Coordinates of C-alpha atoms in Angstrom, one line a residue:
Chain A
M1 CA 45.3 87.6 106.4
G2 CA 42.3 85.3 106.9
K3 CA 41.6 83.1 109.9
L4 CA 42.3 79.5 109.7
G5 CA 40.1 76.9 111.4
I6 CA 40.8 73.2 111.7
Y7 CA 38.1 70.5 112.2
L8 CA 38.8 67.5 114.4
L9 CA 36.4 64.7 115.2
A10 CA 36.3 64.2 118.9
D11 CA 38.4 61.2 120.1
Y12 CA 39.3 60.2 116.5
P13 CA 41.3 58.2 115.5
S14 CA 41.8 57.7 119.2
K15 CA 41.6 59.8 122.4
G16 CA 45.5 60.0 122.4
L17 CA 45.8 61.1 118.8
F18 CA 43.1 63.5 119.2
I19 CA 44.7 65.4 122.0
E20 CA 48.0 65.2 120.1
A21 CA 46.4 66.9 117.1
V22 CA 45.0 69.7 119.4
K23 CA 48.5 70.4 120.6
V24 CA 49.8 70.5 117.0
C25 CA 47.0 73.2 116.2
R26 CA 48.2 75.1 119.4
D27 CA 51.9 74.9 118.3
F28 CA 51.2 76.2 114.9
N29 CA 48.7 79.0 116.0
V30 CA 45.6 77.8 114.2
D31 CA 43.2 80.4 114.8
F32 CA 40.2 78.3 116.0
L33 CA 39.1 74.7 116.3
E34 CA 35.8 72.9 115.3
I35 CA 35.4 69.9 117.4
G36 CA 32.9 67.4 115.9
F37 CA 30.6 65.3 118.1
P38 CA 29.8 62.1 116.0
F39 CA 26.1 61.5 115.2
S40 CA 24.6 58.1 114.0
D41 CA 23.1 59.6 110.8
P42 CA 25.6 62.4 109.6
I43 CA 23.7 63.5 106.4
A44 CA 26.0 66.5 105.8
D45 CA 29.2 64.5 105.9
G46 CA 30.9 62.7 103.0
D47 CA 32.5 59.3 103.1
V48 CA 35.6 60.1 105.4
L49 CA 33.7 61.8 108.1
E50 CA 30.9 59.5 108.0
K51 CA 33.0 56.5 108.4
A52 CA 35.1 58.1 111.1
S53 CA 31.8 59.0 113.0
Y54 CA 30.8 55.4 112.9
E55 CA 34.1 54.0 114.1
T56 CA 34.1 56.5 117.0
L57 CA 30.5 55.7 118.1
K58 CA 31.5 52.0 118.3
R59 CA 34.0 53.0 121.1
Y60 CA 33.0 56.2 122.8
D61 CA 29.9 58.1 123.8
L62 CA 28.8 61.7 124.5
D63 CA 30.4 61.6 127.9
D64 CA 33.8 60.7 126.3
F65 CA 33.4 63.5 123.6
I66 CA 32.7 66.0 126.3
A67 CA 35.7 64.9 128.3
G68 CA 37.9 65.2 125.2
L69 CA 36.6 68.7 124.6
K70 CA 37.4 69.8 128.2
E71 CA 40.9 68.5 127.8
A72 CA 41.2 70.3 124.5
R73 CA 40.0 73.4 126.1
E74 CA 42.9 73.2 128.6
I75 CA 45.4 72.9 125.8
F76 CA 44.1 75.2 123.0
K77 CA 43.5 78.9 124.1
G78 CA 41.8 80.1 121.0
R79 CA 38.2 79.9 120.0
I80 CA 36.6 76.4 120.0
Y81 CA 33.4 75.5 118.3
V82 CA 31.4 72.2 118.7
M83 CA 30.0 70.9 115.5
T84 CA 27.3 68.3 115.6
Y85 CA 23.7 67.5 114.6
A86 CA 20.4 68.7 115.9
N87 CA 19.3 65.6 117.9
I88 CA 22.5 65.5 119.8
V89 CA 21.8 69.0 121.1
Y90 CA 18.0 68.6 121.4
S91 CA 18.0 65.1 122.9
S92 CA 20.0 66.3 126.1
G93 CA 17.8 69.4 126.3
V94 CA 19.6 72.5 124.8
G95 CA 20.3 74.2 128.1
N96 CA 21.7 71.0 129.5
F97 CA 23.7 70.2 126.6
L98 CA 25.3 73.8 126.6
E99 CA 26.0 73.5 130.4
R100 CA 27.8 70.2 129.8
V101 CA 30.1 71.5 126.9
G102 CA 31.0 74.5 129.0
D103 CA 33.5 77.1 127.8
V104 CA 33.1 77.1 124.0
S105 CA 32.6 79.9 121.5
G106 CA 29.8 78.4 119.7
V107 CA 27.9 75.4 118.3
I108 CA 27.6 74.5 114.7
I109 CA 24.6 72.3 114.0
A110 CA 24.8 70.8 110.4
D111 CA 21.1 70.1 110.1
L112 CA 19.9 73.4 111.5
P113 CA 19.0 75.9 109.0
L114 CA 18.4 79.5 109.7
R115 CA 14.7 79.2 109.8
E116 CA 14.6 76.5 112.6
V117 CA 17.0 78.3 115.1
G118 CA 14.1 79.5 117.2
L119 CA 13.8 76.2 119.0
F120 CA 17.4 76.4 120.1
E121 CA 18.4 80.0 120.2
K122 CA 17.0 81.1 123.7
E123 CA 19.3 79.0 125.6
F124 CA 22.3 80.0 123.5
R125 CA 21.6 83.7 124.0
R126 CA 21.3 83.3 127.7
R127 CA 24.7 81.9 127.9
S128 CA 26.3 84.2 125.1
I129 CA 27.2 81.1 123.0
S130 CA 27.0 81.6 119.3
L131 CA 24.6 79.4 117.3
I132 CA 26.4 79.6 113.9
R133 CA 24.4 80.4 110.9
F134 CA 25.0 78.8 107.4
L135 CA 24.8 80.3 103.9
T136 CA 25.3 78.3 100.8
P137 CA 25.5 78.6 97.0
E138 CA 21.6 78.2 97.0
S139 CA 21.1 81.1 99.5
R140 CA 18.9 84.0 98.3
V141 CA 19.2 87.6 99.4
E142 CA 16.6 87.2 102.1
D143 CA 18.7 84.2 103.5
I144 CA 21.9 86.4 103.5
E145 CA 20.2 89.2 105.4
S146 CA 18.7 86.8 108.0
A147 CA 22.1 85.1 108.6
I148 CA 23.7 88.5 109.2
Q149 CA 20.8 89.6 111.5
G150 CA 21.1 86.5 113.7
A151 CA 24.9 86.3 113.9
E152 CA 26.3 86.9 117.4
V153 CA 29.1 89.3 118.1
S154 CA 31.5 86.4 118.7
G155 CA 30.2 84.2 116.1
F156 CA 30.7 83.9 112.3
I157 CA 28.8 82.8 109.3
Y158 CA 29.7 79.3 107.9
F159 CA 29.7 79.7 104.1
I160 CA 29.3 76.1 102.7
S161 CA 31.3 76.3 99.4
K162 CA 29.3 73.9 97.4
R163 CA 26.2 71.9 97.0
G164 CA 27.2 68.6 98.5
T165 CA 28.7 67.0 101.7
T166 CA 32.0 67.5 103.5
G167 CA 35.2 66.7 101.6
G168 CA 35.5 66.4 97.8
D169 CA 36.8 69.2 95.6
F170 CA 36.8 72.9 96.3
S171 CA 35.6 75.6 93.8
L172 CA 33.7 78.8 94.1
D173 CA 31.6 79.8 91.1
E174 CA 30.9 83.4 90.3
E175 CA 27.4 83.3 91.7
T176 CA 28.8 81.9 94.9
I177 CA 31.5 84.5 95.1
E178 CA 29.0 87.2 94.7
K179 CA 26.9 85.8 97.6
I180 CA 30.1 85.7 100.0
T181 CA 30.9 89.3 98.9
R182 CA 27.4 90.3 99.8
A183 CA 27.6 88.8 103.2
K184 CA 31.1 90.1 104.0
G185 CA 32.1 93.2 105.8
R186 CA 28.6 93.5 107.5
G187 CA 30.0 93.2 111.0
V188 CA 30.4 89.5 111.2
D189 CA 33.1 87.2 109.8
V190 CA 32.3 85.0 106.9
Y191 CA 34.3 81.7 106.8
V192 CA 34.3 79.4 103.9
G193 CA 34.4 75.5 104.4
F194 CA 33.6 72.1 102.7
G195 CA 36.4 70.7 100.3
I196 CA 39.4 73.1 101.4
K197 CA 42.4 70.9 101.3
D198 CA 45.6 72.9 100.2
R199 CA 47.2 76.3 100.2
K200 CA 45.7 77.1 97.0
D201 CA 42.2 76.5 98.2
V202 CA 42.9 78.5 101.4
K203 CA 44.2 81.4 99.5
S204 CA 41.2 81.6 97.2
A205 CA 38.9 81.4 100.2
Y206 CA 40.8 84.3 101.9
K207 CA 40.5 86.3 98.8
V208 CA 36.8 86.4 99.1
A209 CA 36.0 85.7 102.8
D210 CA 37.4 86.3 106.2
G211 CA 38.7 82.9 106.8
A212 CA 38.7 79.2 105.9
I213 CA 37.9 75.9 107.6
V214 CA 39.7 72.7 106.8
G215 CA 38.0 69.5 107.8
T216 CA 38.1 66.2 105.9
K217 CA 41.6 66.7 104.7
A218 CA 42.8 67.3 108.2
V219 CA 41.2 64.3 109.5
S220 CA 42.5 62.1 106.7
E221 CA 46.0 63.3 107.6
L222 CA 45.5 62.4 111.2
E223 CA 44.5 59.1 110.2
L224 CA 48.0 58.7 108.9
G225 CA 49.6 59.5 112.2
I226 CA 50.6 62.7 114.2
D227 CA 53.7 63.2 112.0
A228 CA 51.7 63.5 108.9
F229 CA 49.2 65.7 110.7
R230 CA 52.0 67.9 111.9
D231 CA 53.4 68.2 108.4
F232 CA 50.0 69.1 107.0
I233 CA 49.3 71.8 109.6
R234 CA 52.9 73.3 109.1
Y235 CA 52.0 73.4 105.4
I236 CA 48.6 74.7 105.6
T237 CA 49.3 77.5 108.1
G238 CA 52.0 78.6 105.8
A239 CA 54.7 78.2 108.5
E240 CA 57.4 76.9 106.4
Chain B
M1 CA 4.2 77.7 113.0
K2 CA 4.9 76.9 109.4
G3 CA 5.2 73.2 108.7
Y4 CA 4.4 72.1 112.1
F5 CA 1.8 69.7 113.5
G6 CA 1.7 71.0 117.0
R7 CA 5.3 71.0 118.2
Y8 CA 6.3 68.2 115.6
G9 CA 7.6 68.5 112.0
G10 CA 9.9 71.4 110.7
Q11 CA 12.6 71.5 108.2
F12 CA 15.9 70.1 110.1
V13 CA 18.0 69.8 107.1
P14 CA 21.2 71.4 105.7
E15 CA 20.7 75.0 104.7
T16 CA 21.5 74.0 101.1
L17 CA 18.1 72.2 100.8
I18 CA 15.9 75.1 102.1
P19 CA 15.3 76.9 98.9
A20 CA 14.4 73.6 97.2
L21 CA 11.8 72.9 99.9
D22 CA 10.4 76.3 99.5
E23 CA 10.3 75.8 95.6
L24 CA 8.6 72.4 96.2
E25 CA 6.0 74.0 98.6
G26 CA 5.2 76.9 96.1
A27 CA 4.9 74.4 93.2
Y28 CA 2.6 72.1 95.1
R29 CA 0.4 75.0 95.9
E30 CA 0.1 75.7 92.0
F31 CA -0.2 72.0 91.2
R32 CA -3.2 71.5 93.4
K33 CA -4.9 74.3 91.4
D34 CA -3.8 73.2 87.9
K35 CA -7.0 71.5 86.4
V36 CA -5.1 69.8 83.6
Y37 CA -2.6 68.1 85.9
Q38 CA -5.3 67.2 88.5
G39 CA -7.3 65.7 85.6
Q40 CA -4.4 63.7 84.4
L41 CA -3.6 62.5 87.9
K42 CA -7.2 61.3 88.4
T43 CA -7.1 59.4 85.2
L44 CA -3.8 57.6 86.1
L45 CA -5.1 56.8 89.5
K46 CA -8.1 55.2 87.9
D47 CA -6.8 53.6 84.8
F48 CA -3.2 52.9 85.6
A49 CA -3.3 52.2 89.4
G50 CA -6.8 50.7 89.7
R51 CA -8.5 53.2 91.9
P52 CA -11.1 53.0 93.6
T53 CA -10.1 50.0 95.5
P54 CA -12.8 47.8 97.0
L55 CA -14.0 47.8 100.6
Y56 CA -14.2 44.0 101.1
Y57 CA -16.4 42.5 103.7
A58 CA -14.4 39.5 105.1
E59 CA -17.2 37.1 106.0
R60 CA -15.2 34.2 107.2
L61 CA -12.6 36.3 109.2
S62 CA -15.7 38.2 110.6
G63 CA -17.2 34.9 111.8
Y64 CA -14.0 33.7 113.2
L65 CA -13.4 36.9 115.3
S66 CA -17.1 37.5 116.2
M67 CA -17.1 41.0 114.5
K68 CA -17.6 42.7 111.3
V69 CA -14.3 43.1 109.6
Y70 CA -13.9 45.2 106.3
L71 CA -10.6 45.2 104.5
K72 CA -9.7 48.2 102.4
R73 CA -8.1 46.5 99.5
E74 CA -5.0 48.6 98.7
D75 CA -3.3 45.3 98.0
L76 CA -5.1 45.1 94.8
L77 CA -3.4 48.4 93.3
H78 CA -0.9 48.2 90.6
T79 CA 2.5 47.2 92.1
G80 CA 0.7 45.6 95.0
A81 CA 0.5 48.4 97.7
H82 CA -0.8 51.9 98.6
K83 CA 2.7 53.4 97.6
I84 CA 1.5 54.0 94.1
N85 CA -1.0 56.6 95.2
N86 CA 1.9 58.8 96.4
T87 CA 4.5 58.2 93.5
L88 CA 1.7 59.0 91.0
G89 CA 1.1 62.1 92.7
Q90 CA 4.6 63.1 93.1
I91 CA 5.9 62.1 89.7
M92 CA 3.1 64.4 88.2
L93 CA 4.3 67.2 90.6
A94 CA 8.1 66.6 89.5
R95 CA 6.9 66.9 85.8
F96 CA 5.0 70.0 86.7
M97 CA 8.3 71.4 88.3
G98 CA 10.2 70.5 85.2
K99 CA 12.6 68.1 87.2
K100 CA 14.7 65.7 85.1
R101 CA 15.7 63.2 87.6
I102 CA 14.1 61.3 90.4
I103 CA 15.8 59.8 93.5
A104 CA 14.1 57.7 96.2
E105 CA 14.7 55.5 99.3
T106 CA 13.2 52.3 99.8
G107 CA 13.0 49.7 102.6
A108 CA 10.9 46.7 101.6
G109 CA 11.2 47.7 98.0
Q110 CA 7.6 48.6 97.6
H111 CA 8.1 52.3 97.3
G112 CA 11.2 51.7 95.1
V113 CA 9.1 49.5 92.8
A114 CA 6.2 52.0 92.8
T115 CA 8.7 54.8 92.0
A116 CA 10.6 53.0 89.2
T117 CA 7.0 52.2 87.7
V118 CA 5.9 55.7 87.5
C119 CA 9.4 56.9 86.2
A120 CA 9.0 54.3 83.4
L121 CA 5.5 55.6 82.8
L122 CA 6.7 59.1 82.2
G123 CA 10.2 58.3 81.0
I124 CA 12.1 60.0 83.8
G125 CA 15.5 58.8 85.0
C126 CA 15.5 57.2 88.6
V127 CA 17.9 56.3 91.2
V128 CA 16.7 54.2 94.2
Y129 CA 18.7 54.0 97.4
M130 CA 18.4 50.8 99.3
G131 CA 20.2 49.3 102.4
R132 CA 22.3 46.2 101.6
T133 CA 20.2 44.2 104.3
D134 CA 17.0 45.0 102.4
V135 CA 18.7 44.3 98.9
E136 CA 19.3 40.8 100.3
R137 CA 16.0 40.2 101.8
Q138 CA 13.8 41.7 99.1
H139 CA 15.8 40.6 96.2
I140 CA 12.8 40.1 93.9
N141 CA 11.9 43.8 94.3
V142 CA 15.4 44.8 93.3
E143 CA 14.9 42.7 90.1
R144 CA 11.7 44.5 89.4
M145 CA 13.1 47.9 89.8
K146 CA 15.9 47.1 87.4
L147 CA 13.5 45.7 84.9
L148 CA 11.6 48.9 85.1
G149 CA 14.7 50.8 84.2
A150 CA 15.6 52.2 87.6
E151 CA 19.3 52.2 89.0
V152 CA 19.3 50.6 92.4
V153 CA 22.2 51.7 94.7
S154 CA 22.9 49.3 97.5
V155 CA 23.8 51.3 100.6
E156 CA 26.5 49.5 102.7
K157 CA 27.1 52.1 105.3
G158 CA 25.6 52.4 108.9
S159 CA 22.8 50.0 109.7
A160 CA 22.3 49.2 106.0
T161 CA 18.6 49.4 106.2
L162 CA 15.9 52.0 105.4
K163 CA 17.5 54.6 107.7
S164 CA 20.8 54.4 105.8
A165 CA 19.0 54.6 102.4
V166 CA 17.3 57.9 103.6
N167 CA 20.6 59.3 104.6
E168 CA 22.1 58.5 101.1
A169 CA 19.2 59.9 99.3
L170 CA 19.5 63.1 101.3
R171 CA 23.2 63.4 100.4
D172 CA 22.4 62.9 96.8
W173 CA 19.7 65.5 96.9
V174 CA 22.1 68.1 98.7
K175 CA 24.3 67.6 95.6
S176 CA 21.7 67.5 92.9
V177 CA 19.1 69.8 94.2
R178 CA 18.8 71.9 91.1
T179 CA 17.7 69.1 88.8
T180 CA 16.4 66.5 90.9
H181 CA 13.2 65.8 92.8
Y182 CA 13.5 63.7 95.9
L183 CA 10.3 61.4 95.8
I184 CA 10.0 60.5 99.4
G185 CA 7.9 57.4 100.1
S186 CA 6.2 58.1 103.5
V187 CA 4.9 60.9 105.6
V188 CA 8.3 61.6 107.0
G189 CA 11.1 64.0 106.2
P190 CA 11.1 67.8 106.1
H191 CA 8.1 69.9 105.5
P192 CA 6.3 70.0 103.0
F193 CA 6.7 66.2 102.4
P194 CA 4.6 65.0 105.3
T195 CA 1.8 67.1 104.1
I196 CA 2.2 66.3 100.4
V197 CA 2.4 62.5 101.0
A198 CA -0.6 62.6 103.3
D199 CA -2.5 64.6 100.8
F200 CA -1.8 61.9 98.0
Q201 CA -2.7 59.1 100.4
S202 CA -5.9 60.5 101.8
V203 CA -7.8 59.1 98.8
I204 CA -7.9 55.9 100.9
G205 CA -9.8 57.3 103.7
E206 CA -12.1 59.3 101.4
E207 CA -13.1 56.1 99.5
A208 CA -13.4 54.0 102.7
R209 CA -15.7 56.4 104.5
A210 CA -18.1 56.7 101.4
Q211 CA -18.0 52.8 100.9
I212 CA -18.9 51.9 104.5
L213 CA -21.6 54.5 104.5
K214 CA -23.2 53.0 101.4
R215 CA -22.6 49.5 102.8
E216 CA -23.6 49.8 106.3
R217 CA -25.5 53.3 106.4
R218 CA -23.3 54.1 109.4
L219 CA -19.7 54.9 110.3
P220 CA -17.4 52.1 111.5
D221 CA -16.7 51.7 115.2
H222 CA -12.9 51.3 114.7
V223 CA -10.4 52.0 111.9
I224 CA -7.0 50.2 112.2
A225 CA -3.7 50.6 110.2
C226 CA -0.1 49.5 110.5
I227 CA 2.6 52.2 110.9
G228 CA 6.2 52.3 109.8
G229 CA 6.7 56.0 108.5
G230 CA 2.9 56.0 108.6
S231 CA 1.6 56.9 105.2
N232 CA -1.0 54.3 104.6
A233 CA -2.3 54.9 108.2
I234 CA -2.5 58.7 107.6
G235 CA -4.3 58.0 104.3
I236 CA -7.0 56.0 105.8
F237 CA -7.1 58.1 109.1
K238 CA -7.7 61.3 107.2
G239 CA -11.3 60.0 106.2
F240 CA -12.2 59.5 109.8
V241 CA -10.3 61.8 112.0
K242 CA -13.1 64.5 112.2
D243 CA -15.7 61.7 113.0
R244 CA -15.3 61.7 116.8
S245 CA -17.4 58.5 117.1
V246 CA -14.7 56.5 115.3
D247 CA -12.0 55.1 117.4
I248 CA -8.8 55.0 115.4
R249 CA -5.9 52.7 116.0
G250 CA -2.3 52.7 114.6
V251 CA -0.2 49.6 115.0
E252 CA 3.5 49.7 115.2
A253 CA 6.0 46.8 114.8
G254 CA 6.9 45.2 118.3
G255 CA 9.6 43.2 116.6
T256 CA 10.8 40.4 118.8
S257 CA 10.4 42.3 122.1
L258 CA 10.3 45.9 123.3
D259 CA 13.8 46.2 124.1
L260 CA 15.7 48.9 122.3
G261 CA 17.0 47.6 118.8
R262 CA 14.6 44.8 118.6
H263 CA 11.4 46.6 117.5
S264 CA 10.1 49.5 115.5
A265 CA 7.6 50.8 118.0
T266 CA 8.6 54.6 117.8
L267 CA 5.4 56.1 119.3
T268 CA 5.1 53.4 121.9
K269 CA 8.8 53.4 123.1
G270 CA 10.4 56.4 121.7
R271 CA 10.8 60.1 122.7
P272 CA 10.8 63.3 120.7
G273 CA 13.9 63.8 118.5
I274 CA 15.1 65.0 115.2
L275 CA 16.0 62.7 112.2
H276 CA 15.8 63.2 108.4
G277 CA 14.5 66.7 108.6
T278 CA 11.6 66.3 111.1
L279 CA 11.0 66.5 114.8
S280 CA 9.0 63.5 115.8
Y281 CA 8.9 60.6 118.2
L282 CA 12.3 58.7 117.7
L283 CA 13.9 55.5 118.8
Q284 CA 17.3 56.7 120.2
D285 CA 19.6 56.1 123.1
G286 CA 20.1 58.4 126.2
S287 CA 22.6 60.7 124.3
G288 CA 20.6 61.2 121.0
Q289 CA 22.2 58.5 118.8
V290 CA 19.5 57.1 116.7
A291 CA 18.8 53.4 117.5
D292 CA 18.4 50.5 114.9
A293 CA 15.0 49.4 114.4
H294 CA 13.8 45.9 113.8
S295 CA 10.7 44.3 112.3
V296 CA 9.9 41.1 110.5
A297 CA 8.2 43.4 107.9
P298 CA 10.9 45.5 106.2
G299 CA 8.5 48.3 105.4
L300 CA 8.1 48.9 109.1
D301 CA 11.8 48.8 110.0
Y302 CA 12.3 52.5 110.7
P303 CA 13.3 54.2 114.0
G304 CA 11.3 57.4 113.1
V305 CA 7.7 58.2 112.4
G306 CA 5.7 60.9 110.6
P307 CA 5.3 64.0 112.7
E308 CA 1.6 64.1 112.2
H309 CA 1.3 60.9 114.0
S310 CA 3.3 62.3 117.0
W311 CA 0.7 65.0 117.3
L312 CA -2.3 62.7 116.9
K313 CA -0.8 60.6 119.6
D314 CA -0.2 63.6 122.0
R315 CA -3.7 64.9 121.3
R316 CA -5.1 61.3 122.0
R317 CA -7.1 61.3 118.8
V318 CA -5.4 58.0 117.8
Q319 CA -4.4 55.1 120.0
Y320 CA -1.1 53.4 119.1
G321 CA -0.4 49.9 120.0
V322 CA 2.0 47.2 118.9
C323 CA 2.0 43.8 117.2
Y324 CA 4.9 41.4 117.6
D325 CA 6.7 39.7 114.8
R326 CA 5.1 36.2 115.6
E327 CA 1.5 37.8 115.8
A328 CA 2.0 39.3 112.4
L329 CA 3.1 36.0 111.0
H330 CA 0.0 34.2 112.5
A331 CA -2.3 36.9 111.1
F332 CA -0.6 36.4 107.8
S333 CA -1.7 32.7 107.7
V334 CA -5.2 33.2 109.2
L335 CA -6.0 35.7 106.4
S336 CA -4.5 33.4 103.8
R337 CA -6.6 30.4 104.9
L338 CA -9.9 32.2 105.7
E339 CA -10.1 34.6 103.0
G340 CA -7.8 33.6 100.2
I341 CA -5.8 36.7 100.5
L342 CA -1.9 37.0 101.3
P343 CA -1.3 40.1 103.1
A344 CA 1.9 42.1 103.1
L345 CA 3.6 41.6 106.4
E346 CA 3.2 45.1 107.1
S347 CA -0.5 45.0 106.8
A348 CA -0.5 41.7 108.8
H349 CA 0.4 43.8 111.8
A350 CA -2.9 45.5 111.7
L351 CA -4.6 42.2 111.4
G352 CA -2.4 40.7 114.3
Y353 CA -3.4 43.5 116.5
L354 CA -7.1 42.8 115.7
I355 CA -6.8 39.1 116.3
E356 CA -4.7 39.7 119.6
H357 CA -7.2 42.1 121.0
K358 CA -10.4 40.4 119.5
N359 CA -12.4 40.6 122.8
E360 CA -12.3 44.4 122.8
F361 CA -13.7 44.4 119.3
N362 CA -16.4 41.8 119.8
G363 CA -19.6 42.6 117.9
K364 CA -18.2 45.8 116.5
T365 CA -17.6 47.1 112.9
V366 CA -14.0 47.5 112.0
I367 CA -12.1 48.6 108.9
I368 CA -8.5 47.4 108.4
N369 CA -6.4 49.1 105.9
L370 CA -4.9 46.2 103.9
S371 CA -2.1 48.4 102.6
G372 CA -0.3 45.7 100.5
R373 CA -0.1 42.3 99.2
G374 CA 2.1 39.5 100.7
D375 CA 3.9 37.9 97.4
K376 CA 7.1 39.8 98.3
D377 CA 7.2 38.3 101.8
M378 CA 7.2 34.6 100.8
D379 CA 10.9 34.0 101.8
I380 CA 10.5 35.8 105.1
V381 CA 7.2 33.9 106.0
R382 CA 8.8 30.4 104.9
K383 CA 11.7 31.1 107.4
G384 CA 9.4 32.6 110.0
G385 CA 7.1 29.6 109.9
E386 CA 10.0 27.5 111.2
Y387 CA 10.0 29.2 114.6
H388 CA 6.4 30.0 114.4
G389 CA 5.4 26.4 114.0

C-alpha cells in the first residue's frame, strides 16, 4: 500500500477550519501532512491555491502560519512537511526559519531546484531536517541520480506528475512512468503529486510510486466546509 | 558558481524549467558562434531597428545646466525604445532553437510591443502577459500589440502589474516549455536570461563609447541611466564599466516617497531576496512577502532588479540613486521645451536625477541613456501635470 499525503494551506480557509481539517486527517490516519505557507508570488501554483494564498495573506502573516503549524503538530502525530517558496525561507535566514518552524520532517521549496540547494542545505543537515528534492517529466538521468544522492534518510522525492502548476488533471505518460520507475527502489521513497484528486488517480500513483499527495482537491473540499472535507478524506483514504 | 554575479543570480525556478534553461544556455553559446545568424541579426539591427543610434549633444540643456550633456538616442529606434535590441536578438535565438511560440511579460507595454513586432517580422505566434492596471494605463500599447498580431492576456491576479505578468508568463512556460521560448524583457529572471539580455543590450554602450571618443577625444566623466529591471542601464554601463575614470550612476524610481509600497527603489531600499528565479535586491516585508512597487513610469514599476546590478552596487562600481515622480515629470517638460524631445517617463528619471543634482555635475561631460520616447506617456503626463503645476 502506498503512503497518502494531504496538503493544507496554513490558516485557510480560516484558523479554525484549518485545525479542524488537521484533526480529520489524524482521525483517518493520513500518513503525512504538507502545510503550505503562502507566498505573494506563488508561480508553481494553479488558480485555486494561488487565490487561497492571496486571501490568507490579507489576514495573516508568517507568525500566524507558524502558530498554526505548532498547533497542528500537537494534533497530528505523523510526519509534517512545510511547503513554501524560497524567499520565505531565505528572508528569515535559513537557520532562523528552521528554528522557528521547529519539529517538522522536512521543507518543500517549490522554486528550489536540485542545483540550487547548496545555499540552503547546510542548515538543514545540521538539524537533520529534510530538504525535499523534486523530479519532473522533464528530468534527465543525471537529475534523477542527483535527487537520489541528495535525499535524506527521512525524506522523499517529490515527483511532479506533469508540466504545469498545481491542480488540473492527472495523468502519467509512458516516459514519465519510466522516470518514476528509475528513481524508485533506490532507498528513498518517491511520492507523486500535482493534479491527484480521486481514488483512481491515487491508485495509478501507487502503482508506480511509493505514495501520492493530494493538494488542490483537498483545499477545494475544505472551502466547502468541514463536512465536505471529512467525506472527501474518508473517500480518498479508502476508509469506507 | 554557475550563473552568479558574486552572490547574486542563480536559477530559483521550479525543477521543470531547469532542462529548458540548460537548453537555452547551450543554444545561446552556439548561436553566438553562428556566422549566418549573427550576420542576419546585425542586418536587422541596422535596417529594421535603426542602429547605430546617434549620440546627441544637447546644447540648450547643457547651457541650462552648466555642463556638457550628451543623449544616447535609443528613443529613435523602431518601436520607440531600447527594448528592440533584445527582442531582435532573442527572436533570432528562438528561431535558431526551433521554438514555435513566444511568450513575454510587459509592464509599460514597450517590451510587449517590441516582442509583438519581431514576432510579426518572423511570423511566429506570440502571447503577451500584462497586468490589468497596466492594460488600463497603457491602452495604446495594447492596441499596437493587437494590430501586430499578438494575443494580449490581461492578468487580473495579485497586484495586476508587471510582477503579476511575470508570474503568469512563468506559469505558462512551465506548461509549454517544450515548444515555447519565454522572451524575457529585462536583465532579470533565472540564469542565463540576465546574461543574454545584457549581451543584446551591450551594443548601446559599445556605440556610445566609440561615439564620445570620436566627438570629445576623451571618455565622459559620468554615465547615467534609469533602472527598473535594469536592461538599458546594463546596456550602456557595459561600455564603460572597465574604464575606472568614468563615474557610473543608476537611477531608480523614488515614486511618491521612500515608504514601502510607494516607490520602486529596489537597490536603495531593498534587501537581498529571491523572486522570479533570481537572488537579488528585492522590495519585501519583514517575513519575505514581496512588496508592491510604484512609479509614475510603468516600466520602472517592479519590486526586483537584475542580479548584476546588485553585484555592481555591492562592489561600489556603480552608484545608485533615486528620482521621485515629480522630478521625473519636471524633467519630461524640461527636455521637451529645451530640446524638442519628449522622453519616456522611465528615461526622464535619469534626467530628473541629473537636474536635481546639477551642482555635482557642474562643468562635467555626462552621457544620459535616453532609453525611450515619451509619446506613450501623454495620458500620465497630462494627469501628472495637474498636481505638478
